[in-house]
Short mmCIF file of C-alpha atoms in Angstrom, two decimals:
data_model
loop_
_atom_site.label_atom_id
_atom_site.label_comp_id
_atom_site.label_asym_id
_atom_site.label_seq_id
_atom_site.Cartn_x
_atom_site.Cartn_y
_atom_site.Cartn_z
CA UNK Y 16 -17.49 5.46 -18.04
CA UNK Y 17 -19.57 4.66 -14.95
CA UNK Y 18 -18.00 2.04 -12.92
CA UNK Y 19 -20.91 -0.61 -12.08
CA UNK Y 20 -21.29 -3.87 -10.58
CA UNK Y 21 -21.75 -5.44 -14.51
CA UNK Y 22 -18.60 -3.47 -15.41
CA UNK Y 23 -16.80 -4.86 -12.80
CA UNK Y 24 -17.65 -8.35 -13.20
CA UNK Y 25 -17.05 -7.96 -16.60
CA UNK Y 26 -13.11 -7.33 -15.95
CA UNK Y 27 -10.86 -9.70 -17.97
CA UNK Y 28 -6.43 -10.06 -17.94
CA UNK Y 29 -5.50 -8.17 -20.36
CA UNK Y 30 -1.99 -8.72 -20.66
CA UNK Y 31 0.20 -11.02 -18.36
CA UNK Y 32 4.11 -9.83 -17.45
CA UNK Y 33 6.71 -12.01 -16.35
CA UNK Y 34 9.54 -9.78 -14.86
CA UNK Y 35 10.09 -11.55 -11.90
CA UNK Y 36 11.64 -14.47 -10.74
CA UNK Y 37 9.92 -14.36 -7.01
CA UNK Y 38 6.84 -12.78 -5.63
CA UNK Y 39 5.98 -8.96 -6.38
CA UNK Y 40 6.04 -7.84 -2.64
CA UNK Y 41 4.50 -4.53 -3.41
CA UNK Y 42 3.60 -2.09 -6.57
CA UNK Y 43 2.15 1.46 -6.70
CA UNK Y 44 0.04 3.69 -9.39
CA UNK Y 45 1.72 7.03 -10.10
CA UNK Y 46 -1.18 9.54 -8.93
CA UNK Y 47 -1.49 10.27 -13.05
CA UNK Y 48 -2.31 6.51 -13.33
CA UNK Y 49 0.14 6.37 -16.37
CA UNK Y 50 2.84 4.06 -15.02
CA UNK Y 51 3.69 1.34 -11.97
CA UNK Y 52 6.35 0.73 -10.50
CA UNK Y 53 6.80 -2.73 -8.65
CA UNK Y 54 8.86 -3.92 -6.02
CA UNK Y 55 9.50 -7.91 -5.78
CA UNK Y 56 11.41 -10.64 -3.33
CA UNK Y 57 13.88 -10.97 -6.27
CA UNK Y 58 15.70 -7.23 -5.22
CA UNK Y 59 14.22 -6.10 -8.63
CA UNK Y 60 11.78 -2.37 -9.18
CA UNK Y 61 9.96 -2.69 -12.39
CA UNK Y 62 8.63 0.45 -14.11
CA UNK Y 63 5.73 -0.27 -16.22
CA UNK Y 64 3.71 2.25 -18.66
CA UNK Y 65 0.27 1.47 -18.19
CA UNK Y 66 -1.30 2.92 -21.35
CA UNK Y 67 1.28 1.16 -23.56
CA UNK Y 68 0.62 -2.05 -21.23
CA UNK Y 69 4.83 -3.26 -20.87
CA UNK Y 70 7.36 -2.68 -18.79
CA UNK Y 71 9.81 0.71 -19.57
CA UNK Y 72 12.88 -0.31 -17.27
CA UNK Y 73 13.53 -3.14 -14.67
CA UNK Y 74 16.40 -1.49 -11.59
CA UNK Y 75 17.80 -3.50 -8.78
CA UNK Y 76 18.30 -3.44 -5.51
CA UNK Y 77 20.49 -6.53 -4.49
CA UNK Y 78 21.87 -4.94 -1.45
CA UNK Y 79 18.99 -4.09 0.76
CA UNK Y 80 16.28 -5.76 -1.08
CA UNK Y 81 13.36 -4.12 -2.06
CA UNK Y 82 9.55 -3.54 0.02
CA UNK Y 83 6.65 -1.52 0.02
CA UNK Y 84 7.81 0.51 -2.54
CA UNK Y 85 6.01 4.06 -3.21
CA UNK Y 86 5.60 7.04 -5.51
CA UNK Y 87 6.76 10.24 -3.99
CA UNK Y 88 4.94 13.19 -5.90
CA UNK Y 89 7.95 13.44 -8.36
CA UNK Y 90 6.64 11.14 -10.61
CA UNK Y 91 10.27 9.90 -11.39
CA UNK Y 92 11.33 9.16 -7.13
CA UNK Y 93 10.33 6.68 -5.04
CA UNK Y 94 10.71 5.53 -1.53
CA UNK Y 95 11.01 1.65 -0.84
CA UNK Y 96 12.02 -0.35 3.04
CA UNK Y 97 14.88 -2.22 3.02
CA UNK Y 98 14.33 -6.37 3.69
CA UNK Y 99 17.98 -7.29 3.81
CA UNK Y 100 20.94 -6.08 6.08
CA UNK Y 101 18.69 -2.73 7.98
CA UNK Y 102 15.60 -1.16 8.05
CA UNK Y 103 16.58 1.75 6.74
CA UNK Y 104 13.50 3.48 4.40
CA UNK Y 105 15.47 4.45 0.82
CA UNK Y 106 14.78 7.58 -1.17
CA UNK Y 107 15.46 6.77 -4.89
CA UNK Y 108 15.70 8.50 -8.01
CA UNK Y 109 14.46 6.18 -11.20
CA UNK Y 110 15.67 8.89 -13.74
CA UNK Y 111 19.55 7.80 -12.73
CA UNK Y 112 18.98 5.51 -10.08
CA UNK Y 113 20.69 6.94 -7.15
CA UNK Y 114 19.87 6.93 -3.69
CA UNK Y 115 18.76 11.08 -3.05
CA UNK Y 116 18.39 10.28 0.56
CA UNK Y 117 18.24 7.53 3.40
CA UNK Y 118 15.75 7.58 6.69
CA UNK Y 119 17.32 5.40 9.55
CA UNK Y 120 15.44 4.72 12.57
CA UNK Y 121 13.37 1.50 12.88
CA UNK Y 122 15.73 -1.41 14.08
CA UNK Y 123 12.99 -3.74 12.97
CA UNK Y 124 11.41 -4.52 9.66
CA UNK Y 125 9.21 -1.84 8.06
CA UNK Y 126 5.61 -3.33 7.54
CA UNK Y 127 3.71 -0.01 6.43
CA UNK Y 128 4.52 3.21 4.72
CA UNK Y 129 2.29 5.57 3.37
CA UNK Y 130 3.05 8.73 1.53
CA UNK Y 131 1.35 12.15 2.36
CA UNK Y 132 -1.42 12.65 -0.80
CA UNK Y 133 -0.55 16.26 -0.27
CA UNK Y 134 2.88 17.11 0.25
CA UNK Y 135 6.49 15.71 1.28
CA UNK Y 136 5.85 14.06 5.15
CA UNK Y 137 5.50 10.14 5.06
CA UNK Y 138 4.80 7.95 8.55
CA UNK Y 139 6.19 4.17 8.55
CA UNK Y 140 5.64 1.29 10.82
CA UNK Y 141 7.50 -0.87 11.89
CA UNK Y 142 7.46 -4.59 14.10
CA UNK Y 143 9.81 -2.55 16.38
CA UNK Y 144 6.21 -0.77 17.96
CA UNK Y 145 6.75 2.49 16.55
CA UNK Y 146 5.24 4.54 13.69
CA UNK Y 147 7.68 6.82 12.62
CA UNK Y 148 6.87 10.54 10.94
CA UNK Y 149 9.23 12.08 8.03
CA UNK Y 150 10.10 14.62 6.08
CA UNK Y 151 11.16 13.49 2.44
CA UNK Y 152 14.01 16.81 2.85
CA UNK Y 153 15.45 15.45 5.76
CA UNK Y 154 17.12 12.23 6.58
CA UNK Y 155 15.99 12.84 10.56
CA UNK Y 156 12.89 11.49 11.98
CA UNK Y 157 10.00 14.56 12.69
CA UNK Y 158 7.99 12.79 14.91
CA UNK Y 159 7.76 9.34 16.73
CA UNK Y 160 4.78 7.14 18.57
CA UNK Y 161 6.07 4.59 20.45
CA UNK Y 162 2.81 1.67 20.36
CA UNK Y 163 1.70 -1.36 22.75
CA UNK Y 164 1.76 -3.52 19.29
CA UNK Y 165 2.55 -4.01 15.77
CA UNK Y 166 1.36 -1.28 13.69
CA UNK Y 167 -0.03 -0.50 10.31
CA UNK Y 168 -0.57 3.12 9.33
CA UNK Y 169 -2.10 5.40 6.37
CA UNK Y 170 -2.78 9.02 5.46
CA UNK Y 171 -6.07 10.04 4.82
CA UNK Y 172 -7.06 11.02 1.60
CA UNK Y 173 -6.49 15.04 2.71
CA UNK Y 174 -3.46 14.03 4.57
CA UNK Y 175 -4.40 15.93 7.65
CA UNK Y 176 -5.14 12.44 9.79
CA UNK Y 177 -3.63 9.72 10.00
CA UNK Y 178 -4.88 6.45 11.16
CA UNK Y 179 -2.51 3.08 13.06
CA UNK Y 180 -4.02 0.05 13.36
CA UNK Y 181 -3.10 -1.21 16.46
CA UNK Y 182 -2.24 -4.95 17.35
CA UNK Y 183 -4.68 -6.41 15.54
CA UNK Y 184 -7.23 -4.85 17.77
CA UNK Y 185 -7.53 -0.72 18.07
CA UNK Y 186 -7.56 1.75 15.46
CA UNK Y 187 -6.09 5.18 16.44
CA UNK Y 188 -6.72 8.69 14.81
CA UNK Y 189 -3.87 11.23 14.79
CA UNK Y 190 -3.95 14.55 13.79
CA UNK Y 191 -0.78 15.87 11.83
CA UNK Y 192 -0.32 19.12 13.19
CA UNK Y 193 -0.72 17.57 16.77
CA UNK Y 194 0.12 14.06 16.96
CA UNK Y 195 2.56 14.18 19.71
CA UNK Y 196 -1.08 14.93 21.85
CA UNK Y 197 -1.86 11.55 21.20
CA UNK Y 198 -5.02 9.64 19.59
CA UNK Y 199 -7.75 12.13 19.22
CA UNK Y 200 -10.23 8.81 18.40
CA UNK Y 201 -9.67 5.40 19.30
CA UNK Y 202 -11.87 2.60 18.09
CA UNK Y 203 -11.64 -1.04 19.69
CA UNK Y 204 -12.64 -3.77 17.81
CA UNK Y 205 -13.56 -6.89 18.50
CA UNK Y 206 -10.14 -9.45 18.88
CA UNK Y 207 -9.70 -12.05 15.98
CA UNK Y 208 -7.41 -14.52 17.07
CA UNK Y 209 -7.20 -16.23 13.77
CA UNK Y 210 -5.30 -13.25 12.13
CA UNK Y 211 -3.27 -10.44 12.10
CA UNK Y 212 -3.86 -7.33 10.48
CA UNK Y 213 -1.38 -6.67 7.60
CA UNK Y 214 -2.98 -3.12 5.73
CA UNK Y 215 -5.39 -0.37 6.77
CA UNK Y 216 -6.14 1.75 3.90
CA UNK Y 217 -8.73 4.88 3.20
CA UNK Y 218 -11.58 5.52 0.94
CA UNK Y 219 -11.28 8.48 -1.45
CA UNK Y 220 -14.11 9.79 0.17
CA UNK Y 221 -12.92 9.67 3.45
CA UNK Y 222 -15.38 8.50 5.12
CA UNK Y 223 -14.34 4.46 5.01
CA UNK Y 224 -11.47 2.75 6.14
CA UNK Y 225 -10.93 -0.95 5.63
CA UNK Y 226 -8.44 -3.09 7.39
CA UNK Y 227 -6.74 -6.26 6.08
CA UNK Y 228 -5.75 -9.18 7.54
CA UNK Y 229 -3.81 -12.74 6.88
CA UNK Y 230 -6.99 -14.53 7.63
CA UNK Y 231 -10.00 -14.86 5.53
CA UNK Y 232 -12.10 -11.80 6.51
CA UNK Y 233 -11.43 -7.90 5.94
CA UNK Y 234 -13.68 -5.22 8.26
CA UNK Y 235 -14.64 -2.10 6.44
CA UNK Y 236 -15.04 0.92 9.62
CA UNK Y 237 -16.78 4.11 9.72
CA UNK Y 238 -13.90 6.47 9.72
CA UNK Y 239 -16.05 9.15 11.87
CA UNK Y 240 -17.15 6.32 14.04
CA UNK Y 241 -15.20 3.74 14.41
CA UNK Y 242 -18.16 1.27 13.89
CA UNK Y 243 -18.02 -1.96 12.02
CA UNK Y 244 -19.77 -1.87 8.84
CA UNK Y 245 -19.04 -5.26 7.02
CA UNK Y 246 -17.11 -7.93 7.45
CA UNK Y 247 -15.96 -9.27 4.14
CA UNK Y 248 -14.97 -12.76 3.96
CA UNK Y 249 -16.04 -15.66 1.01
CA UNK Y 250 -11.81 -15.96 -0.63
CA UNK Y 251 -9.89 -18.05 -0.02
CA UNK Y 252 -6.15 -17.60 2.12
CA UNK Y 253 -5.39 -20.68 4.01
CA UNK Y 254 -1.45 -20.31 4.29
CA UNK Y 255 -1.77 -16.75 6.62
CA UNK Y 256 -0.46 -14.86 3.28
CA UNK Y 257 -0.65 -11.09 3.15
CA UNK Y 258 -3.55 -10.34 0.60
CA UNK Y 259 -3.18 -6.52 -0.31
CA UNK Y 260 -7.08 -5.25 -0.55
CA UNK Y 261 -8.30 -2.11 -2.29
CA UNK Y 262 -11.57 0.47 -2.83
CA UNK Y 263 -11.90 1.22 -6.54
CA UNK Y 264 -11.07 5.08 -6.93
CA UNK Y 265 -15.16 5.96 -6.55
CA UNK Y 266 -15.20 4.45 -2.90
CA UNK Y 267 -18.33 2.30 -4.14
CA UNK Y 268 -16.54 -1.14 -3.98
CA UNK Y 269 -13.81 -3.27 -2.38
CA UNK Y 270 -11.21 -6.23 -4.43
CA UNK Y 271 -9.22 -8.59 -2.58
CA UNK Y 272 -6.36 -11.22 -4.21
CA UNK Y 273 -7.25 -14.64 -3.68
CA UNK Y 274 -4.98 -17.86 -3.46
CA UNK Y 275 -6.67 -19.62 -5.99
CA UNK Y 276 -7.43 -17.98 -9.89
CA UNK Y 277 -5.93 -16.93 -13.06
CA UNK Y 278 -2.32 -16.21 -10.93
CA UNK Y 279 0.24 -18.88 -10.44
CA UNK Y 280 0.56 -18.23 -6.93
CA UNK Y 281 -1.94 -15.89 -4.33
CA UNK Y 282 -2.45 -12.55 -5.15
CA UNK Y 283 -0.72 -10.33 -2.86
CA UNK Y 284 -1.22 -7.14 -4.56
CA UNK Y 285 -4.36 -5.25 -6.17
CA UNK Y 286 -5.36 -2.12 -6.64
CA UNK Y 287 -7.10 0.19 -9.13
CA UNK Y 288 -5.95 2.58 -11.69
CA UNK Y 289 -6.63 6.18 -9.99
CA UNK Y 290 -7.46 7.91 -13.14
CA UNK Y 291 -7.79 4.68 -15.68
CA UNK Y 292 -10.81 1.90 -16.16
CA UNK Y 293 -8.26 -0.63 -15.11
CA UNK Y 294 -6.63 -2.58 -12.42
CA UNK Y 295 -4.05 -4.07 -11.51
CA UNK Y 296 -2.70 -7.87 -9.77
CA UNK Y 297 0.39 -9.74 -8.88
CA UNK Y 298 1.56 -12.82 -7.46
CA UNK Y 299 5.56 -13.08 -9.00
CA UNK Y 300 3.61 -11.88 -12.18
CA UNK Y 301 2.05 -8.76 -12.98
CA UNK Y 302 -1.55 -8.96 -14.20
CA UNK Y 303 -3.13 -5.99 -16.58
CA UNK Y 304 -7.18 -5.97 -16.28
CA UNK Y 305 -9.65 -4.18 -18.78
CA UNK Y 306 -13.27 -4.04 -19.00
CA UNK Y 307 -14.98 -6.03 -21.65
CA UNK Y 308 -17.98 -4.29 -21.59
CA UNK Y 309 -18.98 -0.32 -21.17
CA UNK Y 310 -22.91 0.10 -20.14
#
């Protein structure tokens, strides 16, 4: 099935969870699309199976609280930052929840991590100005870039690059093999002093990458370029919340949460099913949606 602009708008809630007792900070797809897992304010990870539509197992993580929580490539681990006590990054195991691993470094909370698509290395950022590079096998940083601002950072979809947003105002390119060089691109955009940037995130294709923001407008970028494509605005976020925006698996269109709709409070996470005609929203509840028609 061809995803279309009438597909899409034909997208209803399927089913409706409520797990949680405070907002759903952060939830990822396994790369199979067959489960979720969720992280939430209330120190809770819920693991959901997608194609029976409930949740398998809820684990906790009262100590260090629970962010930003993301599938490693063992579809049973996951690696989560820490929002109480440190800001140490947690390796986990869901098959007998222990800890397999811990990654201290930032002295500042965590505000992006993004997992290689392709093997073990993940990069973090942090309000501390750095963007941190690591090696799932070993607890010691393998690389550090010390920034002029708050960053947000993602792999591209080959995991060869990797891009930081800046400060609310630059996008760098890294290569991998030779970040330590520095930026080989760096694109300057245009200062919005309304908002911050809170995500930066890659198209499938490569070839996009959009950055999100607490304000009311996103900016989609040439990737090759750096050039300003679109700037999506037209939903509403008028208390500076972080609205998590996604491309649909095909790269051929962008979602964003809202404040106001079907959720009790704003939407702070989206994204599409990698593999699966369905997607995915939270606020402190966890939203299943299906198409409702298949031209």
């Amino acid at each position: 099935m061809k995803l279309t602009d009438n597909v899409l708008r034909s997208f209803r809630v399927a089913k409706v969870f409520r797990e949680n007792s405070d907002k759903i900070n952060c939830f990822d797809f396994s790369s199979n699309g067959e489960t979720i897992i969720s992280s939430s304010d209330d120190d809770s990870l819920v693991l959901y199976d997608c194609q029976e539509g409930k949740p398998k197992r809820t684990l906790y993580s009262k100590k260090y609280g629970v962010d930003l929580i993301r599938y490693t490539h063992a579809a049973n681990t996951v690696v989560y930052s820490s929002n109480k006590i440190d800001d140490t990054i947690r390796y986990l195991s869901l098959h007998d929840n222990k800890y397999i691993r811990y990654f201290p470094g930032h002295n500042k909370r965590v505000t992006s991590l993004s997992m290689s698509p392709v093997d073990d290395t993940f990069i973090s950022g942090s309000l501390d100005k750095t963007i941190r590079l690591w090696d799932l096998r070993s607890p010691n940083c393998q690389g550090l870039m010390h920034l002029q601002g708050k960053p947000v950072c993602s792999f591209d979809p080959e995991g060869l690059i990797f891009a930081a947003g800046v400060n609310s105002e630059m996008v760098k390119l890294y290569d991998l093999r030779s970040f330590d060089k520095g930026p080989f691109a760096t694109f300057k955009l245009q200062y919005d002093r309304t908002c911050e940037w809170t995500g930066l995130k890659f198209s499938n294709d490569g070839k996009l990458i959009l950055v999100s923001t607490n304000g009311g407008a996103l900016r989609l970028l040439d990737a090759f370029k750096g050039a300003v494509m679109h700037s999506f605005g037209g939903y509403n976020n008028s208390k500076a919340v972080t609205l998590e925006a996604s491309f649909t698996p095909d790269s051929q269109f962008i979602m964003i949460g809202s404040e106001d709709g079907k959720h009790t409070g704003p939407v702070t996470c989206l994204q599409f099913n990698p593999k699966f005609m369905t997607f995915a929203s939270a606020c402190s509840n966890m939203a299943f949606w299906l198409p409702t028609i298949d031209d």
